[in-house]
């Protein structure tokens, strides 16, 4: 059976390691969110071009000799939008889902670590002083990841080349999703506090 000092040292090491992994996962989540924005801006640009082309009266220009030009141009623009949407839905969205799930899995491991510590330590057992705050921050972060992922998924699957106005507005909508996450995201603050209390927690009793 571990002594209280050994148990504290074991749990502190496990928490430090787990939080380092969580920090990297959080950065990956934010990078994936940010990586979608250039694609959505490119998508919006194609939609604006399609909107402009739709307003052109080709029969009143020198291009009237090319009777099928408007149709071919429209098909090309639709195909370009579909290609970008496919990349967002098939590559970027699964990456966001994986990041969301990774945070949840890491949280479960941290909970299991603390629970095992409480069961194995010799009495009297005392949790880390900031454990409750740390846990609350992690739970908030996990809830935020689920909410932001759902918003992102709903937006991406609502877009269609048939709704040019919606596609043009997509970059601004995505920026709002990113701002939503940053405004309510407590994970950075939680990780910073955790680093302090892990360093300050004594290893002996």
Short mmCIF file of N, CA and C in Angstrom, two decimals, residues 11-135:
data_model
loop_
_atom_site.label_atom_id
_atom_site.label_comp_id
_atom_site.label_asym_id
_atom_site.label_seq_id
_atom_site.Cartn_x
_atom_site.Cartn_y
_atom_site.Cartn_z
N UNK A 11 -0.06 10.79 -8.05
CA UNK A 11 -1.18 11.49 -8.67
C UNK A 11 -0.73 12.81 -9.29
N UNK A 12 0.17 13.50 -8.64
CA UNK A 12 0.65 14.76 -9.19
C UNK A 12 1.36 14.52 -10.52
N UNK A 13 2.18 13.48 -10.59
CA UNK A 13 2.85 13.16 -11.84
C UNK A 13 1.87 12.78 -12.93
N UNK A 14 0.85 12.00 -12.56
CA UNK A 14 -0.15 11.61 -13.54
C UNK A 14 -0.96 12.79 -14.05
N UNK A 15 -1.31 13.69 -13.13
CA UNK A 15 -2.06 14.88 -13.54
C UNK A 15 -1.22 15.77 -14.44
N UNK A 16 0.05 15.95 -14.07
CA UNK A 16 0.91 16.81 -14.89
C UNK A 16 1.03 16.25 -16.31
N UNK A 17 1.25 14.95 -16.41
CA UNK A 17 1.36 14.32 -17.72
C UNK A 17 0.06 14.44 -18.51
N UNK A 18 -1.07 14.17 -17.84
CA UNK A 18 -2.36 14.24 -18.51
C UNK A 18 -2.69 15.64 -18.98
N UNK A 19 -2.35 16.64 -18.18
CA UNK A 19 -2.65 18.01 -18.55
C UNK A 19 -1.77 18.50 -19.70
N UNK A 20 -0.54 18.00 -19.76
CA UNK A 20 0.32 18.35 -20.90
C UNK A 20 -0.27 17.82 -22.20
N UNK A 21 -0.77 16.58 -22.15
CA UNK A 21 -1.42 16.01 -23.34
C UNK A 21 -2.66 16.81 -23.69
N UNK A 22 -3.44 17.17 -22.68
CA UNK A 22 -4.66 17.94 -22.91
C UNK A 22 -4.36 19.29 -23.54
N UNK A 23 -3.27 19.91 -23.11
CA UNK A 23 -2.89 21.21 -23.69
C UNK A 23 -2.60 21.07 -25.18
N UNK A 24 -1.90 20.01 -25.55
CA UNK A 24 -1.61 19.79 -26.97
C UNK A 24 -2.88 19.50 -27.75
N UNK A 25 -3.79 18.73 -27.15
CA UNK A 25 -5.05 18.43 -27.82
C UNK A 25 -5.87 19.70 -28.02
N UNK A 26 -5.82 20.58 -27.04
CA UNK A 26 -6.55 21.84 -27.14
C UNK A 26 -6.00 22.70 -28.26
N UNK A 27 -4.69 22.74 -28.39
CA UNK A 27 -4.08 23.50 -29.49
C UNK A 27 -4.47 22.91 -30.84
N UNK A 28 -4.52 21.59 -30.91
CA UNK A 28 -4.95 20.95 -32.15
C UNK A 28 -6.38 21.30 -32.51
N UNK A 29 -7.24 21.37 -31.51
CA UNK A 29 -8.64 21.75 -31.73
C UNK A 29 -8.73 23.16 -32.30
N UNK A 30 -8.01 24.09 -31.69
CA UNK A 30 -8.07 25.48 -32.16
C UNK A 30 -7.45 25.62 -33.54
N UNK A 31 -6.38 24.88 -33.81
CA UNK A 31 -5.75 24.93 -35.13
C UNK A 31 -6.70 24.40 -36.21
N UNK A 32 -7.43 23.33 -35.87
CA UNK A 32 -8.37 22.76 -36.84
C UNK A 32 -9.51 23.72 -37.12
N UNK A 33 -10.02 24.37 -36.10
CA UNK A 33 -11.06 25.38 -36.30
C UNK A 33 -10.55 26.49 -37.22
N UNK A 34 -9.34 26.97 -36.94
CA UNK A 34 -8.78 28.07 -37.73
C UNK A 34 -8.51 27.64 -39.17
N UNK A 35 -8.14 26.37 -39.37
CA UNK A 35 -7.81 25.89 -40.72
C UNK A 35 -9.03 25.85 -41.63
N UNK A 36 -10.22 25.83 -41.06
CA UNK A 36 -11.43 25.81 -41.87
C UNK A 36 -11.74 27.18 -42.47
N UNK A 37 -11.29 28.24 -41.83
CA UNK A 37 -11.68 29.58 -42.26
C UNK A 37 -11.19 29.92 -43.67
N UNK A 38 -9.92 29.65 -44.04
CA UNK A 38 -9.50 29.95 -45.42
C UNK A 38 -10.33 29.20 -46.47
N UNK A 39 -10.71 27.96 -46.16
CA UNK A 39 -11.53 27.19 -47.10
C UNK A 39 -12.91 27.84 -47.25
N UNK A 40 -13.48 28.29 -46.15
CA UNK A 40 -14.79 28.93 -46.22
C UNK A 40 -14.71 30.28 -46.95
N UNK A 41 -13.61 30.98 -46.79
CA UNK A 41 -13.44 32.24 -47.53
C UNK A 41 -13.32 31.97 -49.02
N UNK A 42 -12.58 30.92 -49.38
CA UNK A 42 -12.48 30.54 -50.80
C UNK A 42 -13.85 30.15 -51.34
N UNK A 43 -14.61 29.43 -50.52
CA UNK A 43 -15.97 29.04 -50.91
C UNK A 43 -16.84 30.27 -51.14
N UNK A 44 -16.73 31.24 -50.24
CA UNK A 44 -17.51 32.47 -50.39
C UNK A 44 -17.13 33.25 -51.63
N UNK A 45 -15.84 33.24 -51.98
CA UNK A 45 -15.39 33.94 -53.19
C UNK A 45 -16.00 33.31 -54.44
N UNK A 46 -16.02 31.98 -54.49
CA UNK A 46 -16.62 31.31 -55.65
C UNK A 46 -18.11 31.63 -55.72
N UNK A 47 -18.78 31.67 -54.57
CA UNK A 47 -20.21 32.00 -54.56
C UNK A 47 -20.45 33.42 -55.07
N UNK A 48 -19.57 34.35 -54.70
CA UNK A 48 -19.72 35.72 -55.20
C UNK A 48 -19.52 35.78 -56.72
N UNK A 49 -18.56 35.01 -57.21
CA UNK A 49 -18.34 34.95 -58.66
C UNK A 49 -19.56 34.37 -59.37
N UNK A 50 -20.14 33.33 -58.77
CA UNK A 50 -21.33 32.72 -59.37
C UNK A 50 -22.50 33.69 -59.37
N UNK A 51 -22.63 34.45 -58.28
CA UNK A 51 -23.70 35.45 -58.20
C UNK A 51 -23.51 36.53 -59.26
N UNK A 52 -22.27 36.97 -59.43
CA UNK A 52 -21.99 38.00 -60.44
C UNK A 52 -22.25 37.47 -61.84
N UNK A 53 -21.84 36.23 -62.10
CA UNK A 53 -22.04 35.65 -63.43
C UNK A 53 -23.52 35.48 -63.75
N UNK A 54 -24.31 35.19 -62.72
CA UNK A 54 -25.74 34.99 -62.93
C UNK A 54 -26.44 36.29 -63.35
N UNK A 55 -25.85 37.41 -62.98
CA UNK A 55 -26.45 38.70 -63.30
C UNK A 55 -26.03 39.23 -64.67
N UNK A 56 -25.05 38.58 -65.27
CA UNK A 56 -24.56 39.04 -66.58
C UNK A 56 -25.49 38.57 -67.69
N UNK A 57 -25.81 39.47 -68.59
CA UNK A 57 -26.58 39.11 -69.79
C UNK A 57 -25.59 38.81 -70.91
N UNK A 58 -25.23 37.54 -71.03
CA UNK A 58 -24.20 37.17 -72.00
C UNK A 58 -24.63 37.45 -73.44
N UNK A 59 -25.95 37.44 -73.69
CA UNK A 59 -26.41 37.68 -75.07
C UNK A 59 -26.22 39.12 -75.50
N UNK A 60 -25.83 39.98 -74.55
CA UNK A 60 -25.57 41.38 -74.89
C UNK A 60 -24.08 41.71 -74.86
N UNK A 61 -23.26 40.68 -74.88
CA UNK A 61 -21.81 40.84 -74.86
C UNK A 61 -21.20 40.09 -76.03
N UNK A 62 -19.92 40.33 -76.32
CA UNK A 62 -19.27 39.57 -77.40
C UNK A 62 -19.25 38.07 -77.15
N UNK A 63 -19.53 37.65 -75.91
CA UNK A 63 -19.53 36.22 -75.59
C UNK A 63 -20.82 35.53 -76.01
N UNK A 64 -21.75 36.27 -76.63
CA UNK A 64 -23.02 35.66 -77.01
C UNK A 64 -22.84 34.55 -78.05
N UNK A 65 -21.70 34.56 -78.73
CA UNK A 65 -21.45 33.51 -79.72
C UNK A 65 -21.26 32.15 -79.07
N UNK A 66 -20.91 32.17 -77.78
CA UNK A 66 -20.71 30.91 -77.05
C UNK A 66 -21.99 30.61 -76.27
N UNK A 67 -22.91 29.96 -76.93
CA UNK A 67 -24.26 29.79 -76.37
C UNK A 67 -24.27 29.03 -75.05
N UNK A 68 -23.37 28.08 -74.89
CA UNK A 68 -23.38 27.24 -73.69
C UNK A 68 -22.42 27.74 -72.61
N UNK A 69 -21.82 28.90 -72.84
CA UNK A 69 -20.86 29.41 -71.86
C UNK A 69 -21.47 29.63 -70.48
N UNK A 70 -22.64 30.28 -70.35
CA UNK A 70 -23.21 30.47 -69.01
C UNK A 70 -23.44 29.15 -68.27
N UNK A 71 -23.95 28.16 -68.99
CA UNK A 71 -24.21 26.86 -68.36
C UNK A 71 -22.91 26.20 -67.91
N UNK A 72 -21.91 26.23 -68.77
CA UNK A 72 -20.63 25.60 -68.42
C UNK A 72 -19.96 26.33 -67.26
N UNK A 73 -20.04 27.64 -67.27
CA UNK A 73 -19.45 28.41 -66.18
C UNK A 73 -20.15 28.10 -64.86
N UNK A 74 -21.47 28.02 -64.91
CA UNK A 74 -22.23 27.70 -63.70
C UNK A 74 -21.86 26.32 -63.16
N UNK A 75 -21.77 25.34 -64.05
CA UNK A 75 -21.42 23.98 -63.63
C UNK A 75 -20.02 23.94 -63.02
N UNK A 76 -19.10 24.69 -63.61
CA UNK A 76 -17.74 24.73 -63.09
C UNK A 76 -17.71 25.35 -61.70
N UNK A 77 -18.47 26.40 -61.49
CA UNK A 77 -18.51 27.05 -60.18
C UNK A 77 -19.19 26.16 -59.15
N UNK A 78 -20.26 25.49 -59.54
CA UNK A 78 -20.92 24.56 -58.63
C UNK A 78 -19.96 23.43 -58.21
N UNK A 79 -19.23 22.91 -59.19
CA UNK A 79 -18.29 21.83 -58.89
C UNK A 79 -17.19 22.30 -57.93
N UNK A 80 -16.73 23.54 -58.12
CA UNK A 80 -15.70 24.08 -57.23
C UNK A 80 -16.23 24.21 -55.81
N UNK A 81 -17.46 24.67 -55.66
CA UNK A 81 -18.05 24.79 -54.32
C UNK A 81 -18.25 23.42 -53.69
N UNK A 82 -18.71 22.47 -54.46
CA UNK A 82 -18.92 21.12 -53.94
C UNK A 82 -17.61 20.49 -53.48
N UNK A 83 -16.52 20.76 -54.20
CA UNK A 83 -15.22 20.20 -53.83
C UNK A 83 -14.76 20.76 -52.48
N UNK A 84 -14.93 22.05 -52.27
CA UNK A 84 -14.53 22.66 -51.00
C UNK A 84 -15.42 22.15 -49.87
N UNK A 85 -16.72 22.06 -50.11
CA UNK A 85 -17.63 21.55 -49.09
C UNK A 85 -17.29 20.11 -48.73
N UNK A 86 -16.92 19.31 -49.73
CA UNK A 86 -16.55 17.92 -49.45
C UNK A 86 -15.32 17.86 -48.56
N UNK A 87 -14.34 18.72 -48.80
CA UNK A 87 -13.14 18.73 -47.96
C UNK A 87 -13.48 19.13 -46.53
N UNK A 88 -14.34 20.12 -46.38
CA UNK A 88 -14.73 20.56 -45.04
C UNK A 88 -15.49 19.47 -44.29
N UNK A 89 -16.39 18.80 -44.99
CA UNK A 89 -17.25 17.81 -44.33
C UNK A 89 -16.53 16.49 -44.10
N UNK A 90 -15.67 16.09 -45.02
CA UNK A 90 -15.06 14.76 -44.94
C UNK A 90 -13.71 14.76 -44.25
N UNK A 91 -13.05 15.92 -44.17
CA UNK A 91 -11.72 15.98 -43.56
C UNK A 91 -11.70 16.85 -42.31
N UNK A 92 -12.15 18.08 -42.43
CA UNK A 92 -12.05 19.01 -41.30
C UNK A 92 -13.03 18.67 -40.19
N UNK A 93 -14.26 18.35 -40.55
CA UNK A 93 -15.26 18.05 -39.52
C UNK A 93 -14.89 16.80 -38.72
N UNK A 94 -14.46 15.70 -39.35
CA UNK A 94 -14.01 14.55 -38.55
C UNK A 94 -12.82 14.89 -37.65
N UNK A 95 -11.93 15.78 -38.11
CA UNK A 95 -10.80 16.18 -37.27
C UNK A 95 -11.29 16.92 -36.03
N UNK A 96 -12.31 17.76 -36.19
CA UNK A 96 -12.89 18.44 -35.03
C UNK A 96 -13.55 17.44 -34.08
N UNK A 97 -14.24 16.45 -34.65
CA UNK A 97 -14.89 15.44 -33.81
C UNK A 97 -13.85 14.64 -33.03
N UNK A 98 -12.74 14.30 -33.68
CA UNK A 98 -11.69 13.56 -33.00
C UNK A 98 -11.09 14.38 -31.86
N UNK A 99 -10.89 15.68 -32.09
CA UNK A 99 -10.36 16.54 -31.03
C UNK A 99 -11.34 16.63 -29.87
N UNK A 100 -12.62 16.75 -30.18
CA UNK A 100 -13.64 16.79 -29.13
C UNK A 100 -13.63 15.51 -28.31
N UNK A 101 -13.58 14.37 -28.99
CA UNK A 101 -13.60 13.08 -28.30
C UNK A 101 -12.33 12.85 -27.49
N UNK A 102 -11.21 13.36 -27.99
CA UNK A 102 -9.94 13.19 -27.27
C UNK A 102 -9.98 13.93 -25.93
N UNK A 103 -10.59 15.11 -25.92
CA UNK A 103 -10.71 15.86 -24.67
C UNK A 103 -11.57 15.08 -23.68
N UNK A 104 -12.68 14.53 -24.16
CA UNK A 104 -13.54 13.74 -23.28
C UNK A 104 -12.83 12.53 -22.72
N UNK A 105 -12.05 11.85 -23.56
CA UNK A 105 -11.31 10.67 -23.10
C UNK A 105 -10.25 11.05 -22.08
N UNK A 106 -9.58 12.18 -22.31
CA UNK A 106 -8.56 12.64 -21.36
C UNK A 106 -9.20 12.99 -20.02
N UNK A 107 -10.37 13.59 -20.06
CA UNK A 107 -11.07 13.94 -18.83
C UNK A 107 -11.43 12.69 -18.04
N UNK A 108 -11.88 11.66 -18.73
CA UNK A 108 -12.21 10.39 -18.06
C UNK A 108 -10.98 9.82 -17.37
N UNK A 109 -9.82 9.89 -18.03
CA UNK A 109 -8.59 9.37 -17.43
C UNK A 109 -8.21 10.15 -16.18
N UNK A 110 -8.37 11.48 -16.24
CA UNK A 110 -8.04 12.29 -15.07
C UNK A 110 -8.98 11.99 -13.91
N UNK A 111 -10.25 11.79 -14.21
CA UNK A 111 -11.21 11.43 -13.17
C UNK A 111 -10.86 10.08 -12.56
N UNK A 112 -10.49 9.13 -13.42
CA UNK A 112 -10.12 7.81 -12.94
C UNK A 112 -8.88 7.87 -12.06
N UNK A 113 -7.94 8.72 -12.44
CA UNK A 113 -6.71 8.87 -11.65
C UNK A 113 -7.02 9.38 -10.26
N UNK A 114 -7.87 10.39 -10.17
CA UNK A 114 -8.21 10.95 -8.87
C UNK A 114 -9.04 9.96 -8.06
N UNK A 115 -9.95 9.24 -8.72
CA UNK A 115 -10.75 8.25 -8.01
C UNK A 115 -9.90 7.12 -7.46
N UNK A 116 -8.93 6.66 -8.26
CA UNK A 116 -8.04 5.61 -7.80
C UNK A 116 -7.18 6.09 -6.65
N UNK A 117 -6.79 7.37 -6.71
CA UNK A 117 -5.98 7.92 -5.62
C UNK A 117 -6.75 7.94 -4.32
N UNK A 118 -8.02 8.29 -4.39
CA UNK A 118 -8.83 8.34 -3.18
C UNK A 118 -9.01 6.95 -2.59
N UNK A 119 -9.11 5.93 -3.46
CA UNK A 119 -9.32 4.57 -2.97
C UNK A 119 -8.05 3.95 -2.41
N UNK A 120 -6.89 4.33 -2.97
CA UNK A 120 -5.65 3.66 -2.60
C UNK A 120 -4.91 4.34 -1.46
N UNK A 121 -5.13 5.63 -1.27
CA UNK A 121 -4.34 6.36 -0.29
C UNK A 121 -4.71 5.95 1.13
N UNK A 122 -3.72 6.00 2.02
CA UNK A 122 -3.98 5.74 3.43
C UNK A 122 -4.71 6.93 4.03
N UNK A 123 -5.63 6.72 4.95
CA UNK A 123 -6.31 7.84 5.60
C UNK A 123 -5.34 8.58 6.51
N UNK A 124 -5.57 9.89 6.75
CA UNK A 124 -6.64 10.67 6.12
C UNK A 124 -6.27 11.06 4.70
N UNK A 125 -7.22 10.93 3.74
CA UNK A 125 -6.98 11.27 2.34
C UNK A 125 -7.45 12.68 2.07
N UNK A 126 -6.62 13.48 1.41
CA UNK A 126 -7.00 14.84 1.04
C UNK A 126 -6.72 15.04 -0.44
N UNK A 127 -7.72 15.50 -1.21
CA UNK A 127 -7.49 15.77 -2.63
C UNK A 127 -6.63 17.00 -2.80
N UNK A 128 -6.13 17.20 -4.01
CA UNK A 128 -5.39 18.43 -4.28
C UNK A 128 -6.29 19.62 -3.99
N UNK A 129 -5.75 20.70 -3.44
CA UNK A 129 -6.57 21.84 -3.05
C UNK A 129 -7.40 22.41 -4.20
N UNK A 130 -6.86 22.44 -5.42
CA UNK A 130 -7.56 23.06 -6.54
C UNK A 130 -8.24 22.03 -7.44
N UNK A 131 -8.38 20.79 -6.96
CA UNK A 131 -8.94 19.76 -7.83
C UNK A 131 -10.36 20.09 -8.27
N UNK A 132 -11.19 20.59 -7.37
CA UNK A 132 -12.58 20.91 -7.72
C UNK A 132 -12.64 21.97 -8.81
N UNK A 133 -11.80 23.01 -8.68
CA UNK A 133 -11.77 24.06 -9.70
C UNK A 133 -11.26 23.51 -11.03
N UNK A 134 -10.24 22.66 -10.95
CA UNK A 134 -9.70 22.06 -12.17
C UNK A 134 -10.75 21.21 -12.87
N UNK A 135 -11.44 20.39 -12.10
CA UNK A 135 -12.47 19.53 -12.68
C UNK A 135 -13.59 20.35 -13.30
#
